[in-house]
mmCIF file of C-alpha atoms in Angstrom:
data_model
loop_
_atom_site.group_PDB
_atom_site.id
_atom_site.type_symbol
_atom_site.label_atom_id
_atom_site.label_comp_id
_atom_site.label_asym_id
_atom_site.label_seq_id
_atom_site.Cartn_x
_atom_site.Cartn_y
_atom_site.Cartn_z
ATOM 1 C CA MET B 287 0.000 0.000 0.000
ATOM 2 C CA TYR B 288 1.257 3.436 -0.933
ATOM 3 C CA TYR B 289 0.257 6.975 -0.019
ATOM 4 C CA LEU B 290 0.735 10.028 -2.204
ATOM 5 C CA GLY B 291 1.225 13.656 -1.266
ATOM 6 C CA ILE B 292 1.370 16.502 -3.751
ATOM 7 C CA ASP B 293 2.384 20.073 -2.986
ATOM 8 C CA ILE B 294 1.222 22.424 -5.732
ATOM 9 C CA GLY B 295 3.074 25.674 -5.350
ATOM 10 C CA SER B 296 2.930 28.852 -7.412
ATOM 11 C CA THR B 297 6.198 28.082 -9.198
ATOM 12 C CA ALA B 298 6.748 24.318 -8.786
ATOM 13 C CA SER B 299 4.869 21.079 -8.192
ATOM 14 C CA LYS B 300 6.295 18.453 -5.855
ATOM 15 C CA CYS B 301 5.086 14.898 -5.236
ATOM 16 C CA VAL B 302 6.163 12.221 -2.758
ATOM 17 C CA VAL B 303 4.980 8.615 -2.423
ATOM 18 C CA VAL B 304 5.544 6.764 0.873
ATOM 19 C CA ASP B 305 4.973 3.166 1.876
ATOM 20 C CA GLU B 306 3.105 1.886 4.925
ATOM 21 C CA SER B 307 6.148 2.539 7.132
ATOM 22 C CA GLY B 308 6.402 6.155 5.972
ATOM 23 C CA ASN B 309 9.557 5.536 3.957
ATOM 24 C CA ILE B 310 9.881 7.491 0.712
ATOM 25 C CA ALA B 311 9.264 5.166 -2.226
ATOM 26 C CA GLY B 312 9.220 7.759 -4.996
ATOM 27 C CA LYS B 313 9.481 11.490 -5.578
ATOM 28 C CA GLY B 314 8.929 13.940 -8.400
ATOM 29 C CA LEU B 315 9.462 17.657 -8.960
ATOM 30 C CA TYR B 316 8.381 19.777 -11.903
ATOM 31 C CA ALA B 317 9.244 23.446 -12.291
ATOM 32 C CA SER B 318 5.672 24.606 -12.984
ATOM 33 C CA GLY B 319 2.972 25.168 -10.422
ATOM 34 C CA ALA B 320 -0.783 25.679 -10.224
ATOM 35 C CA GLY B 321 -2.716 25.927 -13.461
ATOM 36 C CA THR B 322 -0.084 24.120 -15.559
ATOM 37 C CA ILE B 323 0.902 20.560 -16.447
ATOM 38 C CA GLY B 324 3.227 20.665 -13.424
ATOM 39 C CA PRO B 325 1.062 18.733 -10.930
ATOM 40 C CA ARG B 326 0.400 15.827 -13.310
ATOM 41 C CA ALA B 327 4.049 15.720 -14.379
ATOM 42 C CA ALA B 328 5.237 15.640 -10.753
ATOM 43 C CA VAL B 329 2.795 12.825 -9.922
ATOM 44 C CA ASP B 330 3.837 10.800 -12.961
ATOM 45 C CA ALA B 331 7.502 11.227 -12.031
ATOM 46 C CA ALA B 332 6.909 10.101 -8.433
ATOM 47 C CA LEU B 333 4.875 7.067 -9.490
ATOM 48 C CA SER B 334 7.529 6.093 -12.029
ATOM 49 C CA ASP B 335 10.257 6.535 -9.418
ATOM 50 C CA ALA B 336 8.345 4.245 -7.043
ATOM 51 C CA GLY B 337 7.629 1.737 -9.825
ATOM 52 C CA ILE B 338 3.889 1.770 -9.183
ATOM 53 C CA ALA B 339 0.652 2.929 -10.812
ATOM 54 C CA MET B 340 -1.998 5.254 -9.426
ATOM 55 C CA ASP B 341 -4.157 2.194 -8.671
ATOM 56 C CA ASP B 342 -1.558 1.202 -6.077
ATOM 57 C CA VAL B 343 -2.137 4.416 -4.108
ATOM 58 C CA ALA B 344 -4.471 3.868 -1.150
ATOM 59 C CA ARG B 345 -4.980 7.556 -0.381
ATOM 60 C CA SER B 346 -3.747 10.892 -1.680
ATOM 61 C CA CYS B 347 -3.527 14.343 -0.131
ATOM 62 C CA ALA B 348 -3.013 17.670 -1.921
ATOM 63 C CA THR B 349 -1.552 20.765 -0.313
ATOM 64 C CA GLY B 350 -0.078 24.087 -1.339
ATOM 65 C CA TYR B 351 -1.199 27.129 -3.282
ATOM 66 C CA GLY B 352 -3.089 25.106 -5.910
ATOM 67 C CA ARG B 353 -4.440 22.282 -3.773
ATOM 68 C CA ASN B 354 -8.094 23.146 -4.376
ATOM 69 C CA LEU B 355 -7.595 22.898 -8.137
ATOM 70 C CA LEU B 356 -6.830 19.186 -7.908
ATOM 71 C CA ASP B 357 -10.168 17.389 -8.153
ATOM 72 C CA TRP B 358 -8.900 13.807 -7.930
ATOM 73 C CA ALA B 359 -7.110 14.004 -4.560
ATOM 74 C CA ASP B 360 -8.826 12.145 -1.716
ATOM 75 C CA MET B 361 -8.209 15.015 0.690
ATOM 76 C CA THR B 362 -6.691 18.486 0.862
ATOM 77 C CA LEU B 363 -4.929 20.200 3.734
ATOM 78 C CA SER B 364 -3.216 23.534 4.358
ATOM 79 C CA GLU B 365 0.480 23.684 3.586
ATOM 80 C CA LEU B 366 1.076 24.869 7.166
ATOM 81 C CA SER B 367 0.067 21.517 8.629
ATOM 82 C CA CYS B 368 1.766 19.554 5.856
ATOM 83 C CA HIS B 369 5.047 21.446 6.204
ATOM 84 C CA ALA B 370 4.925 20.866 9.956
ATOM 85 C CA LYS B 371 4.300 17.150 9.443
ATOM 86 C CA GLY B 372 7.048 16.800 6.849
ATOM 87 C CA ALA B 373 9.577 18.721 8.935
ATOM 88 C CA GLY B 374 8.821 16.509 11.913
ATOM 89 C CA ALA B 375 9.855 13.523 9.801
ATOM 90 C CA LEU B 376 12.860 15.122 8.071
ATOM 91 C CA PHE B 377 14.159 16.904 11.174
ATOM 92 C CA PRO B 378 12.988 15.029 14.309
ATOM 93 C CA THR B 379 14.690 17.500 16.680
ATOM 94 C CA ALA B 380 13.417 20.674 14.981
ATOM 95 C CA LYS B 381 11.089 23.002 16.885
ATOM 96 C CA THR B 382 11.201 25.953 14.473
ATOM 97 C CA VAL B 383 10.740 25.581 10.712
ATOM 98 C CA ILE B 384 11.468 28.355 8.221
ATOM 99 C CA ASP B 385 9.957 27.919 4.776
ATOM 100 C CA ILE B 386 10.456 30.369 1.906
ATOM 101 C CA GLY B 387 8.206 29.493 -0.987
ATOM 102 C CA GLY B 388 7.581 31.015 -4.386
ATOM 103 C CA GLN B 389 4.908 33.433 -3.152
ATOM 104 C CA ASP B 390 5.155 33.468 0.613
ATOM 105 C CA ALA B 391 7.464 33.062 3.574
ATOM 106 C CA LYS B 392 6.401 31.368 6.777
ATOM 107 C CA VAL B 393 7.881 30.381 10.107
ATOM 108 C CA LEU B 394 6.345 27.494 12.040
ATOM 109 C CA ARG B 395 6.690 26.320 15.615
ATOM 110 C CA ILE B 396 6.101 22.574 15.864
ATOM 111 C CA ASP B 397 6.024 20.011 18.654
ATOM 112 C CA GLU B 398 7.825 16.668 18.861
ATOM 113 C CA GLY B 399 5.168 14.964 16.745
ATOM 114 C CA GLY B 400 5.395 17.450 13.895
ATOM 115 C CA ARG B 401 2.153 19.188 14.866
ATOM 116 C CA LEU B 402 1.738 22.901 14.257
ATOM 117 C CA GLU B 403 1.756 25.031 17.405
ATOM 118 C CA ASN B 404 2.175 28.565 16.078
ATOM 119 C CA PHE B 405 3.134 30.416 12.928
ATOM 120 C CA ALA B 406 3.758 33.759 11.266
ATOM 121 C CA MET B 407 3.404 34.301 7.551
ATOM 122 C CA ASN B 408 3.973 36.877 4.833
ATOM 123 C CA ASP B 409 1.683 35.941 1.937
ATOM 124 C CA LYS B 410 0.762 39.433 0.715
ATOM 125 C CA CYS B 411 4.090 40.676 -0.620
ATOM 126 C CA ALA B 412 6.646 39.116 -2.989
ATOM 127 C CA ALA B 413 9.590 40.675 -1.132
ATOM 128 C CA GLY B 414 11.460 38.046 0.865
ATOM 129 C CA THR B 415 10.106 35.137 -1.206
ATOM 130 C CA GLY B 416 11.354 32.903 -3.980
ATOM 131 C CA ARG B 417 9.670 35.202 -6.492
ATOM 132 C CA PHE B 418 11.822 38.082 -5.242
ATOM 133 C CA LEU B 419 14.963 36.040 -5.919
ATOM 134 C CA ASP B 420 13.627 35.043 -9.356
ATOM 135 C CA VAL B 421 13.237 38.715 -10.269
ATOM 136 C CA MET B 422 16.726 39.558 -9.013
ATOM 137 C CA ALA B 423 18.275 36.661 -10.941
ATOM 138 C CA GLY B 424 16.490 37.968 -14.023
ATOM 139 C CA VAL B 425 18.213 41.329 -13.620
ATOM 140 C CA PHE B 426 21.602 39.584 -13.559
ATOM 141 C CA GLN B 427 20.584 37.228 -16.384
ATOM 142 C CA CYS B 428 21.549 34.189 -14.343
ATOM 143 C CA ARG B 429 19.835 31.211 -12.771
ATOM 144 C CA VAL B 430 18.502 31.472 -9.233
ATOM 145 C CA SER B 431 20.865 28.645 -8.285
ATOM 146 C CA ASP B 432 23.802 30.876 -9.318
ATOM 147 C CA LEU B 433 23.038 33.456 -6.620
ATOM 148 C CA GLN B 434 24.773 31.509 -3.851
ATOM 149 C CA GLU B 435 27.942 31.335 -5.968
ATOM 150 C CA TYR B 436 27.909 35.110 -6.413
ATOM 151 C CA ASP B 437 27.374 35.564 -2.671
ATOM 152 C CA ALA B 438 30.427 33.416 -1.929
ATOM 153 C CA LYS B 439 32.558 35.784 -4.028
ATOM 154 C CA SER B 440 31.326 38.994 -2.385
ATOM 155 C CA THR B 441 33.764 41.265 -0.551
ATOM 156 C CA LYS B 442 31.152 43.618 0.888
ATOM 157 C CA VAL B 443 27.396 43.952 1.276
ATOM 158 C CA VAL B 444 25.720 46.525 -0.965
ATOM 159 C CA SER B 445 22.611 47.533 0.955
ATOM 160 C CA ILE B 446 19.255 47.135 -0.788
ATOM 161 C CA SER B 447 16.915 49.492 1.049
ATOM 162 C CA SER B 448 13.703 48.999 -0.939
ATOM 163 C CA THR B 449 11.230 46.584 0.621
ATOM 164 C CA CYS B 450 9.059 46.302 -2.498
ATOM 165 C CA THR B 451 10.133 43.888 -5.248
ATOM 166 C CA VAL B 452 9.413 46.399 -8.026
ATOM 167 C CA PHE B 453 11.370 49.188 -6.356
ATOM 168 C CA ALA B 454 14.154 46.796 -5.331
ATOM 169 C CA GLU B 455 14.550 45.741 -8.960
ATOM 170 C CA SER B 456 15.026 49.374 -9.974
ATOM 171 C CA GLU B 457 17.455 49.904 -7.111
ATOM 172 C CA VAL B 458 19.539 46.890 -8.168
ATOM 173 C CA ILE B 459 19.689 48.162 -11.760
ATOM 174 C CA SER B 460 20.846 51.540 -10.419
ATOM 175 C CA LYS B 461 23.554 49.852 -8.316
ATOM 176 C CA LEU B 462 24.820 48.010 -11.383
ATOM 177 C CA ALA B 463 24.880 51.226 -13.384
ATOM 178 C CA SER B 464 26.942 52.900 -10.663
ATOM 179 C CA GLY B 465 29.614 50.206 -10.943
ATOM 180 C CA GLU B 466 28.845 47.945 -7.995
ATOM 181 C CA GLN B 467 29.842 44.302 -8.448
ATOM 182 C CA ILE B 468 27.122 41.688 -8.963
ATOM 183 C CA ALA B 469 28.500 39.536 -6.124
ATOM 184 C CA ASP B 470 28.256 42.407 -3.634
ATOM 185 C CA ILE B 471 24.734 43.307 -4.755
ATOM 186 C CA VAL B 472 23.674 39.664 -4.378
ATOM 187 C CA ALA B 473 25.065 39.716 -0.838
ATOM 188 C CA GLY B 474 22.841 42.730 -0.167
ATOM 189 C CA ILE B 475 19.817 40.962 -1.657
ATOM 190 C CA HIS B 476 20.410 37.951 0.557
ATOM 191 C CA GLU B 477 20.828 40.213 3.580
ATOM 192 C CA SER B 478 17.502 41.852 2.786
ATOM 193 C CA VAL B 479 15.653 38.520 2.531
ATOM 194 C CA ALA B 480 17.366 37.200 5.657
ATOM 195 C CA GLU B 481 16.395 40.320 7.610
ATOM 196 C CA ARG B 482 12.726 40.030 6.676
ATOM 197 C CA THR B 483 12.645 36.312 7.425
ATOM 198 C CA ALA B 484 14.401 36.760 10.758
ATOM 199 C CA GLY B 485 11.750 39.310 11.691
ATOM 200 C CA LEU B 486 9.029 36.733 11.068
ATOM 201 C CA ALA B 487 10.911 34.141 13.093
ATOM 202 C CA LYS B 488 11.324 36.464 16.067
ATOM 203 C CA ARG B 489 7.578 37.151 16.110
ATOM 204 C CA VAL B 490 6.910 33.438 16.490
ATOM 205 C CA GLY B 491 9.725 32.943 18.972
ATOM 206 C CA ILE B 492 12.784 30.982 17.859
ATOM 207 C CA VAL B 493 13.288 27.671 19.633
ATOM 208 C CA GLY B 494 16.075 25.297 18.594
ATOM 209 C CA ASP B 495 16.628 23.224 16.631
ATOM 210 C CA VAL B 496 15.853 25.320 13.542
ATOM 211 C CA ALA B 497 15.228 23.725 10.140
ATOM 212 C CA MET B 498 14.698 25.305 6.740
ATOM 213 C CA THR B 499 12.495 23.930 3.977
ATOM 214 C CA GLY B 500 11.481 24.981 0.483
ATOM 215 C CA GLY B 501 13.675 25.486 -2.563
ATOM 216 C CA VAL B 502 15.356 28.584 -1.108
ATOM 217 C CA ALA B 503 16.744 26.383 1.696
ATOM 218 C CA LEU B 504 19.278 25.073 -0.831
ATOM 219 C CA ASN B 505 20.769 28.574 -1.227
ATOM 220 C CA ALA B 506 23.773 28.321 1.093
ATOM 221 C CA GLY B 507 24.562 32.032 0.893
ATOM 222 C CA LEU B 508 21.150 33.173 2.045
ATOM 223 C CA ARG B 509 20.907 30.365 4.584
ATOM 224 C CA GLY B 510 24.213 31.356 6.183
ATOM 225 C CA ARG B 511 23.173 35.006 6.499
ATOM 226 C CA LEU B 512 19.828 34.002 8.003
ATOM 227 C CA SER B 513 21.553 31.689 10.475
ATOM 228 C CA ARG B 514 23.706 34.548 11.736
ATOM 229 C CA LYS B 515 20.702 36.862 12.108
ATOM 230 C CA ILE B 516 18.644 34.425 14.187
ATOM 231 C CA GLY B 517 21.634 33.152 16.178
ATOM 232 C CA HIS B 518 20.997 29.479 15.428
ATOM 233 C CA PRO B 519 22.498 26.943 13.049
ATOM 234 C CA ILE B 520 19.971 25.866 10.410
ATOM 235 C CA LEU B 521 19.293 22.236 9.559
ATOM 236 C CA VAL B 522 18.723 21.493 5.888
ATOM 237 C CA SER B 523 18.153 18.387 3.768
ATOM 238 C CA ASN B 524 18.439 17.618 0.072
ATOM 239 C CA LEU B 525 14.723 16.812 0.414
ATOM 240 C CA SER B 526 13.884 20.269 1.818
ATOM 241 C CA GLN B 527 12.052 21.348 -1.349
ATOM 242 C CA LEU B 528 9.855 18.233 -1.126
ATOM 243 C CA ASN B 529 8.960 18.789 2.526
ATOM 244 C CA GLY B 530 5.344 19.864 1.952
ATOM 245 C CA ALA B 531 4.664 16.910 -0.339
ATOM 246 C CA LEU B 532 6.286 14.543 2.160
ATOM 247 C CA GLY B 533 4.067 15.908 4.914
ATOM 248 C CA ALA B 534 0.989 15.501 2.705
ATOM 249 C CA SER B 535 1.874 11.873 1.971
ATOM 250 C CA LEU B 536 2.294 11.150 5.687
ATOM 251 C CA VAL B 537 -1.027 12.865 6.449
ATOM 252 C CA ALA B 538 -2.664 10.659 3.803
ATOM 253 C CA ARG B 539 -1.136 7.552 5.359
ATOM 254 C CA ASP B 540 -2.184 8.484 8.894
ATOM 255 C CA ALA B 541 -5.693 9.391 7.742
ATOM 256 C CA PHE B 542 -6.068 6.079 5.942
ATOM 257 C CA PHE B 543 -5.174 4.040 9.020
ATOM 258 C CA SER B 544 -7.289 6.167 11.366
ATOM 259 C CA GLY B 545 -10.246 6.520 9.010
ATOM 260 C CA MET B 546 -10.027 10.312 9.150
ATOM 261 C CA GLY B 547 -10.971 12.700 6.394
ATOM 262 C CA ALA B 548 -9.560 16.153 5.790
ATOM 263 C CA GLU B 549 -12.276 17.700 7.939
ATOM 264 C CA ASP B 550 -10.958 15.763 10.944
ATOM 265 C CA VAL B 551 -7.440 17.186 10.706
ATOM 266 C CA ALA B 552 -7.340 20.433 12.673
ATOM 267 C CA GLU B 553 -4.732 23.154 12.641
ATOM 268 C CA THR B 554 -3.701 25.167 15.659
ATOM 269 C CA ARG B 555 -3.735 28.876 14.791
ATOM 270 C CA ARG B 556 -2.625 30.984 17.732
ATOM 271 C CA GLU B 557 -2.008 34.143 15.766
ATOM 272 C CA LYS B 558 -3.103 35.598 12.478
ATOM 273 C CA PRO B 559 -0.762 35.511 9.475
ATOM 274 C CA THR B 560 1.737 38.344 9.688
ATOM 275 C CA MET B 561 1.848 40.624 6.648
ATOM 276 C CA CYS B 562 4.550 43.095 5.732
ATOM 277 C CA GLU B 563 3.936 46.629 6.920
ATOM 278 C CA GLY B 564 3.653 47.990 3.387
ATOM 279 C CA CYS B 565 0.671 45.753 2.583
ATOM 280 C CA ARG B 566 -1.517 46.431 5.605
#
């Protein structure tokens, strides 16, 4: 028996298949999100990786930005709960989880069982998200994955003062025109994102261990700057980008054995999502 979780983000679709013991049997990632062929492609890749067909899946759970667009999933659940569940499995000692997605940034406090206790979230502004980094990489005409290499070559931090993505893009272009080096500007961009994310984390209350999930977690330059700002080392995994899908697959497995539906899985919300000041 297998259980499938799919995390449909704004920029990527991720899918994980687990077996009855919760071990990962297959995984798939496609760089297109909601409203595209991404979800189906990610599912097909995960099923192929596991060597099974959809008929072998006992229950499926969809999460993420586009979860409600998936009409064949057996259940849907907020990415907050799924990221908490996945992080509990990937990082058993973690109490604080930082996730920077394509359209939002969130910080979760979880308990030993991977259950959500508290959170803060910026989902109203692109600044400090994966989309922000996409825009900046576009200015430099490089891949997002190249940003950490530029950061490693920086000799100083060129401050980026704008908190809006549109204005920050103009500011970066101006810095380039004035002769600043790309590596030093990238360092400033990473500092800006780290500062905003650290602010979210401090509102929740940082408790060690700290883990980071989402595709941005693989950016060592940004991760290092964030670690210094929050005063904690940050745990990361090569599966960090698949964390939400992993959590969804584990939720599907647990629900199958307990006979629960999505309506039976409750989230703990002790504070409202935190938006950036400019969007209030």
